Structure formats: structure tokens, C-alpha cells
Tab-separated table of N, CA, C and O in Angstrom:
chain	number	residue	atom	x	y	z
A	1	UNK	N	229.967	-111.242	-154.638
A	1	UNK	CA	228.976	-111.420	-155.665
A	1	UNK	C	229.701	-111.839	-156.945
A	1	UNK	O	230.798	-111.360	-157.229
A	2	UNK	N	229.097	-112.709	-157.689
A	2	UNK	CA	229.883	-113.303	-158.928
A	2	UNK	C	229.010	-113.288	-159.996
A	2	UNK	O	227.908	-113.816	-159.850
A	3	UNK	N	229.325	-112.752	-161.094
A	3	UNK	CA	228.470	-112.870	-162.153
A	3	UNK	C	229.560	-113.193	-163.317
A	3	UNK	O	230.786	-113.243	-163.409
A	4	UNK	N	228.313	-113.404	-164.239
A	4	UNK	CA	228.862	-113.754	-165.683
A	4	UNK	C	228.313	-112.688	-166.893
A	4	UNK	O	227.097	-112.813	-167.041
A	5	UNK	N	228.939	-111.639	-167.822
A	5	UNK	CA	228.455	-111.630	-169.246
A	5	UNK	C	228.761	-111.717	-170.379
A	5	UNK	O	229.763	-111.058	-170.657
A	6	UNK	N	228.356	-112.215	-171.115
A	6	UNK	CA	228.845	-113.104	-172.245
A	6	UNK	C	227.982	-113.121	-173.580
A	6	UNK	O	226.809	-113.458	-173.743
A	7	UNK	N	229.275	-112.479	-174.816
A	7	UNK	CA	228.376	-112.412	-176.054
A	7	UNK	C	228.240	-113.854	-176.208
A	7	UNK	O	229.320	-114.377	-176.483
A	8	UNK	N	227.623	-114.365	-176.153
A	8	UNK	CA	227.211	-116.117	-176.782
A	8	UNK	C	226.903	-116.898	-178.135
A	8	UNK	O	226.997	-118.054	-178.549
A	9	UNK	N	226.482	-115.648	-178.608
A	9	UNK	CA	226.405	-115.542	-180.582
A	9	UNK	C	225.103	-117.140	-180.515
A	9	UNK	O	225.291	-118.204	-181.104
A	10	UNK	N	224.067	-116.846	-179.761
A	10	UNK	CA	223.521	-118.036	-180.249
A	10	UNK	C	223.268	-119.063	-178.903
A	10	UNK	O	223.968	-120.067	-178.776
A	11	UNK	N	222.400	-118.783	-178.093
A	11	UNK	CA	222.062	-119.253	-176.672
A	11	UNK	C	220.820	-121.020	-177.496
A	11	UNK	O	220.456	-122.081	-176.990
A	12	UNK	N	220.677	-120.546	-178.525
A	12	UNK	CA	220.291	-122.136	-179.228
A	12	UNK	C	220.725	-123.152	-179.479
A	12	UNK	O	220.084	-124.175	-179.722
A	13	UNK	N	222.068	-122.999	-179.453
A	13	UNK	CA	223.144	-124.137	-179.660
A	13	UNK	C	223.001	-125.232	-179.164
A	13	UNK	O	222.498	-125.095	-178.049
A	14	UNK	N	223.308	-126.991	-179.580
A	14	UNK	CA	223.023	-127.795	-178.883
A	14	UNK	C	224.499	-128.178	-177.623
A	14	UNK	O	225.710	-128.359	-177.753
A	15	UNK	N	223.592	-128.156	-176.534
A	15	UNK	CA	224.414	-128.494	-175.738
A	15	UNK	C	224.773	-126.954	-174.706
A	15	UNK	O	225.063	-127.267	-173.551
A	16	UNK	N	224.787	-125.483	-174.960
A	16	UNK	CA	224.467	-124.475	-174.399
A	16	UNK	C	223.639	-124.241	-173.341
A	16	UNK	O	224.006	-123.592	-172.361
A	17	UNK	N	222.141	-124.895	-173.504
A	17	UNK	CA	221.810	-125.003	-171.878
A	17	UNK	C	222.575	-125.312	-170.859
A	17	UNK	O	222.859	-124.559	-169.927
A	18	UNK	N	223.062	-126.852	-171.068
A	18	UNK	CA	224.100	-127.805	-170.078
A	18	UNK	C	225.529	-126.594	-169.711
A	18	UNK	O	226.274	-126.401	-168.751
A	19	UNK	N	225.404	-126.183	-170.649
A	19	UNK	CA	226.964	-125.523	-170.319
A	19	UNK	C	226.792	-124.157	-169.651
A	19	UNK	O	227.663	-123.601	-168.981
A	20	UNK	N	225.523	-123.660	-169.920
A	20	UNK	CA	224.621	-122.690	-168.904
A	20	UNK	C	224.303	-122.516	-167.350
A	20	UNK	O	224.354	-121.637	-166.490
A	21	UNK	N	223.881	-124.099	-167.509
A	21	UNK	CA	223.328	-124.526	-166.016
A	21	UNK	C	224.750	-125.027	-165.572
A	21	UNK	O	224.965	-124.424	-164.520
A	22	UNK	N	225.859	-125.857	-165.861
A	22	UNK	CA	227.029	-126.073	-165.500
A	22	UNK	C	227.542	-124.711	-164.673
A	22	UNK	O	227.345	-124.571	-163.466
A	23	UNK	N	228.182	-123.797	-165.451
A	23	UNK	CA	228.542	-122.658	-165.346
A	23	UNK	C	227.958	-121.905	-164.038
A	23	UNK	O	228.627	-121.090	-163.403
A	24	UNK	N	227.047	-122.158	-163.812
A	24	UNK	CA	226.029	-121.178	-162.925
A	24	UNK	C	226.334	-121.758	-161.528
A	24	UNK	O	226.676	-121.183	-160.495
A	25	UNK	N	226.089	-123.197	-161.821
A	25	UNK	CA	226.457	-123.879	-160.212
A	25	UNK	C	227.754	-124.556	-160.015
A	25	UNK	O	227.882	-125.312	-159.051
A	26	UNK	N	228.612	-124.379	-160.742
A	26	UNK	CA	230.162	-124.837	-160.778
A	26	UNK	C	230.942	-122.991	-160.176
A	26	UNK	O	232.091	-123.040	-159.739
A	27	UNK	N	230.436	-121.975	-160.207
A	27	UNK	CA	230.476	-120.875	-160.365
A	27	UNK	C	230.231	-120.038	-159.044
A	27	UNK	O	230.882	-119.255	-158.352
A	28	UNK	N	228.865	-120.641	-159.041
A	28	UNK	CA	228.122	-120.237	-157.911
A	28	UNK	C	227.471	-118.473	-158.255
A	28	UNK	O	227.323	-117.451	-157.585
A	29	UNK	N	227.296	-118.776	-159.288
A	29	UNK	CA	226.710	-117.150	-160.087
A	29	UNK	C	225.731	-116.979	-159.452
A	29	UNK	O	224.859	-117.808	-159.191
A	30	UNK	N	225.832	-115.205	-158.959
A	30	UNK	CA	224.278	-114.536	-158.201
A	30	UNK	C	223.934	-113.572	-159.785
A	30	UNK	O	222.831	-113.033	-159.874
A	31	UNK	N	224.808	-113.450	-160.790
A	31	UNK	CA	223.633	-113.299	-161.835
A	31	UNK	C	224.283	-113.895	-163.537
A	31	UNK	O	225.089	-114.781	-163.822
A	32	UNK	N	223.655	-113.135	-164.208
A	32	UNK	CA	224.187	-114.115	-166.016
A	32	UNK	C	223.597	-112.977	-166.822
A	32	UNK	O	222.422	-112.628	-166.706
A	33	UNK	N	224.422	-112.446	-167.602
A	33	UNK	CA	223.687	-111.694	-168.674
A	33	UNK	C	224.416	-112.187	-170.313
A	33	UNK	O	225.588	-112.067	-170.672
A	34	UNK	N	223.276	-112.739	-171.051
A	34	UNK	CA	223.573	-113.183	-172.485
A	34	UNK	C	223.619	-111.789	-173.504
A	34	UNK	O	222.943	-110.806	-173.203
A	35	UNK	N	224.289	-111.800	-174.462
A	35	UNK	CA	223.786	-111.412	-175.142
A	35	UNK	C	224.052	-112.007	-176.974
A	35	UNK	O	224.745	-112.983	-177.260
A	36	UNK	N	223.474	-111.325	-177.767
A	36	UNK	CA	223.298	-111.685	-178.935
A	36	UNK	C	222.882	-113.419	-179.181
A	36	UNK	O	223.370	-114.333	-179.846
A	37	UNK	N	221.730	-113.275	-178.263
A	37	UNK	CA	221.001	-114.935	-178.205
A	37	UNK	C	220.142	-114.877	-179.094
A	37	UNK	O	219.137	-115.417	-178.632
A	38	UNK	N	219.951	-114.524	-180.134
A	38	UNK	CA	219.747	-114.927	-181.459
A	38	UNK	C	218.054	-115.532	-181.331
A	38	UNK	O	217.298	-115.984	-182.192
A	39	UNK	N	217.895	-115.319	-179.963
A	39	UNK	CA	215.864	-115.966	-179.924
A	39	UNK	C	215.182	-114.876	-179.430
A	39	UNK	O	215.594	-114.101	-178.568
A	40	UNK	N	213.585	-114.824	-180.297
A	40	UNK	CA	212.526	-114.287	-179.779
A	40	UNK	C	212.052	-114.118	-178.531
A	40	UNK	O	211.565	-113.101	-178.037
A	41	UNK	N	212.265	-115.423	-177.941
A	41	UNK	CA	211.340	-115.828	-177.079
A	41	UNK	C	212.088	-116.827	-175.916
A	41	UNK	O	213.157	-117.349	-176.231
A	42	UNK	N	211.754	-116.975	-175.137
A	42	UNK	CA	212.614	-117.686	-174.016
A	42	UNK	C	211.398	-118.895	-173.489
A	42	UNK	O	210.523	-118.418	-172.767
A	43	UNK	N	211.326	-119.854	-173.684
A	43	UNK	CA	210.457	-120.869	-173.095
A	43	UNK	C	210.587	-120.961	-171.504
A	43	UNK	O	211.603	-120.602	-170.910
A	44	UNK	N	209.154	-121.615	-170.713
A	44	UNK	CA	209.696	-122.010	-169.416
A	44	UNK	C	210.576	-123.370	-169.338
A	44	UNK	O	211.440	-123.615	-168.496
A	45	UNK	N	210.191	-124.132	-170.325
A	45	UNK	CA	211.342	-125.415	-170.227
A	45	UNK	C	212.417	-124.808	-170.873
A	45	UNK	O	213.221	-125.717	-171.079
A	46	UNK	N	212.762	-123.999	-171.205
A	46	UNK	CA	214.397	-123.589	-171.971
A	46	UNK	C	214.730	-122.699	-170.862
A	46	UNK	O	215.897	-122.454	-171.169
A	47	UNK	N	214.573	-122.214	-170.066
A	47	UNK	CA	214.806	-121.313	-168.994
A	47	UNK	C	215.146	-122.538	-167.313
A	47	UNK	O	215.901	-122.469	-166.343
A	48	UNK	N	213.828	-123.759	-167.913
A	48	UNK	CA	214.458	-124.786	-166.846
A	48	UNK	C	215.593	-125.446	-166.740
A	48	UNK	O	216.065	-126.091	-165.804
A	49	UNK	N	216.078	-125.155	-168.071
A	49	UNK	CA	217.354	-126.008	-168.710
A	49	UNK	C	218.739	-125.551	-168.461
A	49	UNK	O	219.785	-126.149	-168.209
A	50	UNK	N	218.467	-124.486	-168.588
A	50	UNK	CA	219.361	-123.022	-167.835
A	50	UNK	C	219.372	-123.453	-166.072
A	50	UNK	O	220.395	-123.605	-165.404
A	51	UNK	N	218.326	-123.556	-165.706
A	51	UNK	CA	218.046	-123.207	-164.319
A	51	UNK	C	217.537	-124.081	-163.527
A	51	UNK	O	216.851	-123.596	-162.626
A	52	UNK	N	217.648	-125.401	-163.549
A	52	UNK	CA	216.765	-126.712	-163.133
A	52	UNK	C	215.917	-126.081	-161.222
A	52	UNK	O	214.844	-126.400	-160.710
A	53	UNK	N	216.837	-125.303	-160.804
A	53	UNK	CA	216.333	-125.610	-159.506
A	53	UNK	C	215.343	-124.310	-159.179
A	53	UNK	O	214.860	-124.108	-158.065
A	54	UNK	N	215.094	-123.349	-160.502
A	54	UNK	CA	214.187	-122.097	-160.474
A	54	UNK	C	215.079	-120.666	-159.540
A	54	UNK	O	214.591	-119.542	-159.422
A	55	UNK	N	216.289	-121.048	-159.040
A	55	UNK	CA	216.880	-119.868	-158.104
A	55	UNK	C	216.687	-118.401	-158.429
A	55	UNK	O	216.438	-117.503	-157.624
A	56	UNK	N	216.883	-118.283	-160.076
A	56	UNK	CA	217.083	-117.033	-161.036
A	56	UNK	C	215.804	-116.358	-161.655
A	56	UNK	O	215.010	-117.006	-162.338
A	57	UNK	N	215.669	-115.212	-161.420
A	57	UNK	CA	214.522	-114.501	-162.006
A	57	UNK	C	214.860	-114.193	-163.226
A	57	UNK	O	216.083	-114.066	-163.167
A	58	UNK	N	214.503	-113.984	-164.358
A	58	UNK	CA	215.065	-114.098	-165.850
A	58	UNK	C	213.702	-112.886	-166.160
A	58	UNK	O	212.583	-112.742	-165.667
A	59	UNK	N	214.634	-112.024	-167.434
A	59	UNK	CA	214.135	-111.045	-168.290
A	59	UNK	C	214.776	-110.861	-169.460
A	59	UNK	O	215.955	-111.171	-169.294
A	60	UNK	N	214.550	-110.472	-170.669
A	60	UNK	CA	214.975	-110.689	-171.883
A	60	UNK	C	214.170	-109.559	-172.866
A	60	UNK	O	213.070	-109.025	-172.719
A	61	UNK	N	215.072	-109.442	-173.803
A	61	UNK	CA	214.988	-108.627	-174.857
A	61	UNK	C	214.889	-109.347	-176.087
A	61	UNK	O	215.890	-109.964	-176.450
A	62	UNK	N	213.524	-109.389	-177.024
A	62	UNK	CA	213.785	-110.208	-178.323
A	62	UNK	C	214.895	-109.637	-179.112
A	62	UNK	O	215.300	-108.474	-179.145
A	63	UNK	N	215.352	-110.802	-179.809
A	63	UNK	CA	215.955	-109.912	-180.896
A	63	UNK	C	215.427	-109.946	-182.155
A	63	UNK	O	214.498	-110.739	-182.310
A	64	UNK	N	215.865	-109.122	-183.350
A	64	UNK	CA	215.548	-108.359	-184.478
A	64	UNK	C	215.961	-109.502	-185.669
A	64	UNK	O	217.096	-109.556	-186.142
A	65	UNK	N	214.913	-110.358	-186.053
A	65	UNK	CA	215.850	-111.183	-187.088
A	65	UNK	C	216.549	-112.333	-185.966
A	65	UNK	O	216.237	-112.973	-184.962
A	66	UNK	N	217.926	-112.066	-187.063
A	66	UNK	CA	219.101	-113.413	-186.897
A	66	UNK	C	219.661	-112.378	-186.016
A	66	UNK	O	220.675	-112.965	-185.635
A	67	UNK	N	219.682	-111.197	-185.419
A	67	UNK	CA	221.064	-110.419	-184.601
A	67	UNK	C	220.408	-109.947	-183.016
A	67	UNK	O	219.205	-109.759	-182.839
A	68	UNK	N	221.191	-109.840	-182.212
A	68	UNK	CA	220.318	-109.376	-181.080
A	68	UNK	C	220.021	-109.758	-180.398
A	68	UNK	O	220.295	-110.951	-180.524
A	69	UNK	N	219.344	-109.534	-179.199
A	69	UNK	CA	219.098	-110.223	-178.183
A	69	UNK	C	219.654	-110.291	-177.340
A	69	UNK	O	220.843	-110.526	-177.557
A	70	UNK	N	219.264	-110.157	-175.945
A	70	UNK	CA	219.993	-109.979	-174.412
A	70	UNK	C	218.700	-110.887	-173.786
A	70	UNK	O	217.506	-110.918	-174.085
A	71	UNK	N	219.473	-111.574	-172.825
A	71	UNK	CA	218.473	-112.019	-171.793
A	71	UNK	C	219.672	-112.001	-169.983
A	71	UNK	O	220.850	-112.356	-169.932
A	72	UNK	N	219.123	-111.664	-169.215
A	72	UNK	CA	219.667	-111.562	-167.903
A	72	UNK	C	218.685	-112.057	-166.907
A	72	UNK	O	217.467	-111.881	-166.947
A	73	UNK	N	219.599	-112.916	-165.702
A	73	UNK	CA	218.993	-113.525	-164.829
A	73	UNK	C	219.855	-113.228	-163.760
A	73	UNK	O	221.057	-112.983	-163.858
A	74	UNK	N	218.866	-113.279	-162.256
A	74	UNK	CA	219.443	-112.836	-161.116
A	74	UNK	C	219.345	-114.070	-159.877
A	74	UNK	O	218.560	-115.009	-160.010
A	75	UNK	N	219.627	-114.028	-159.498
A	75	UNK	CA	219.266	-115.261	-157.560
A	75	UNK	C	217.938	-114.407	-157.382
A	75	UNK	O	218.084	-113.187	-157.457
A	76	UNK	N	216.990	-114.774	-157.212
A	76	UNK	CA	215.517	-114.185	-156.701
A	76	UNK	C	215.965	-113.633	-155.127
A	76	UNK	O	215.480	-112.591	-154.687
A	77	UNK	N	217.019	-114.515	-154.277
A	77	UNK	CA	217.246	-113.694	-152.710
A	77	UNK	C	218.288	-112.907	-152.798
A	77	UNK	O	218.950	-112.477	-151.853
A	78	UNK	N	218.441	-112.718	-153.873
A	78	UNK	CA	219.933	-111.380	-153.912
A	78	UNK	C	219.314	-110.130	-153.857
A	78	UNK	O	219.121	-109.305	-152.964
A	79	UNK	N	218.923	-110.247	-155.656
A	79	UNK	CA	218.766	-109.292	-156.456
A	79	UNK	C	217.569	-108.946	-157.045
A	79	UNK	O	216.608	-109.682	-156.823
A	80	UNK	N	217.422	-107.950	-157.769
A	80	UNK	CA	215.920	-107.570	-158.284
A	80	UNK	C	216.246	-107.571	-159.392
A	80	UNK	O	217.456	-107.493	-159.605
A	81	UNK	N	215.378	-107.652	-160.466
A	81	UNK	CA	215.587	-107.152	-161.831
A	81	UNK	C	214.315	-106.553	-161.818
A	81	UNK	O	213.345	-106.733	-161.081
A	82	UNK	N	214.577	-105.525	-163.140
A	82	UNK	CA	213.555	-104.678	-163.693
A	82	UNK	C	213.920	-103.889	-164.859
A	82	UNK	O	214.994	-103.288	-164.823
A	83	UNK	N	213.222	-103.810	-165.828
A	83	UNK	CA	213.685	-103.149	-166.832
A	83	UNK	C	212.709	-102.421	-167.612
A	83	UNK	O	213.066	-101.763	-168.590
């Protein structure tokens, strides 16, 4: 099993998706946990961008302001998430 977690200071950055979705299938990651991603809210096209082929179940924590924030994703045939 291979995972990734990583303070990222900022999952908005241009060019961070690509290096997201790179990472994941250069990797072969069964999960990803961000943190201090600096967003409210997680879009389904910003989550596609991350994830073009949908493999990963994704859950997330807003953050507070400019600080904060966790979001984690799993392989849907691995793993479960729940929080």
C-alpha cells in the first residue's frame, strides 16, 4: 500500500492539480492526505483535476480563514473513508 501526506501550504496553486494527479499515477497511490489547503470547499471539477479517472473517494475539512484545512482521498476498491 502506498500513500502520500503532505503539508502543501496551499492546494490552489497554479499548476498543483497537475502535480497532484501526476504524483498519484506516477506513484501508484492507494491514498493522499493534504493538509493546510488553504480552501473552503473542494469543487467536483477541482477534485477531477486531482483525479481525472474518479478512482479516489475524497473528504475534507474546511479551513478557518487563510490557515487550515485537510482534505484526504482513498482508491474506492481499497479503502473506506469516514470521518
Amino acid at each position: 500500500m502506498r500513500g502520500l501526506i503532505w503539508n502543501c501550504r496551499g492546494v490552489g496553486k497554479k499548476g498543483m492539480a497537475t502535480c497532484l494527479s501526476d504524483l498519484i499515477s506516477d506513484h501508484s497511490l492507494d491514498f493522499l492526505g493534504l493538509q493546510e489547503t488553504m480552501k473552503k470547499n473542494f469543487s467536483p471539477i477541482c477534485l477531477r483535476k486531482i483525479d481525472p479517472s474518479s478512482i479516489f473517494e475524497w473528504v475534507w475539512i474546511p479551513s478557518c480563514g487563510k490557515s487550515g484545512g485537510i482534505i484526504a482521498g482513498a482508491r474506492k476498491d481499497i479503502l473506506d473513508l469516514s470521518y
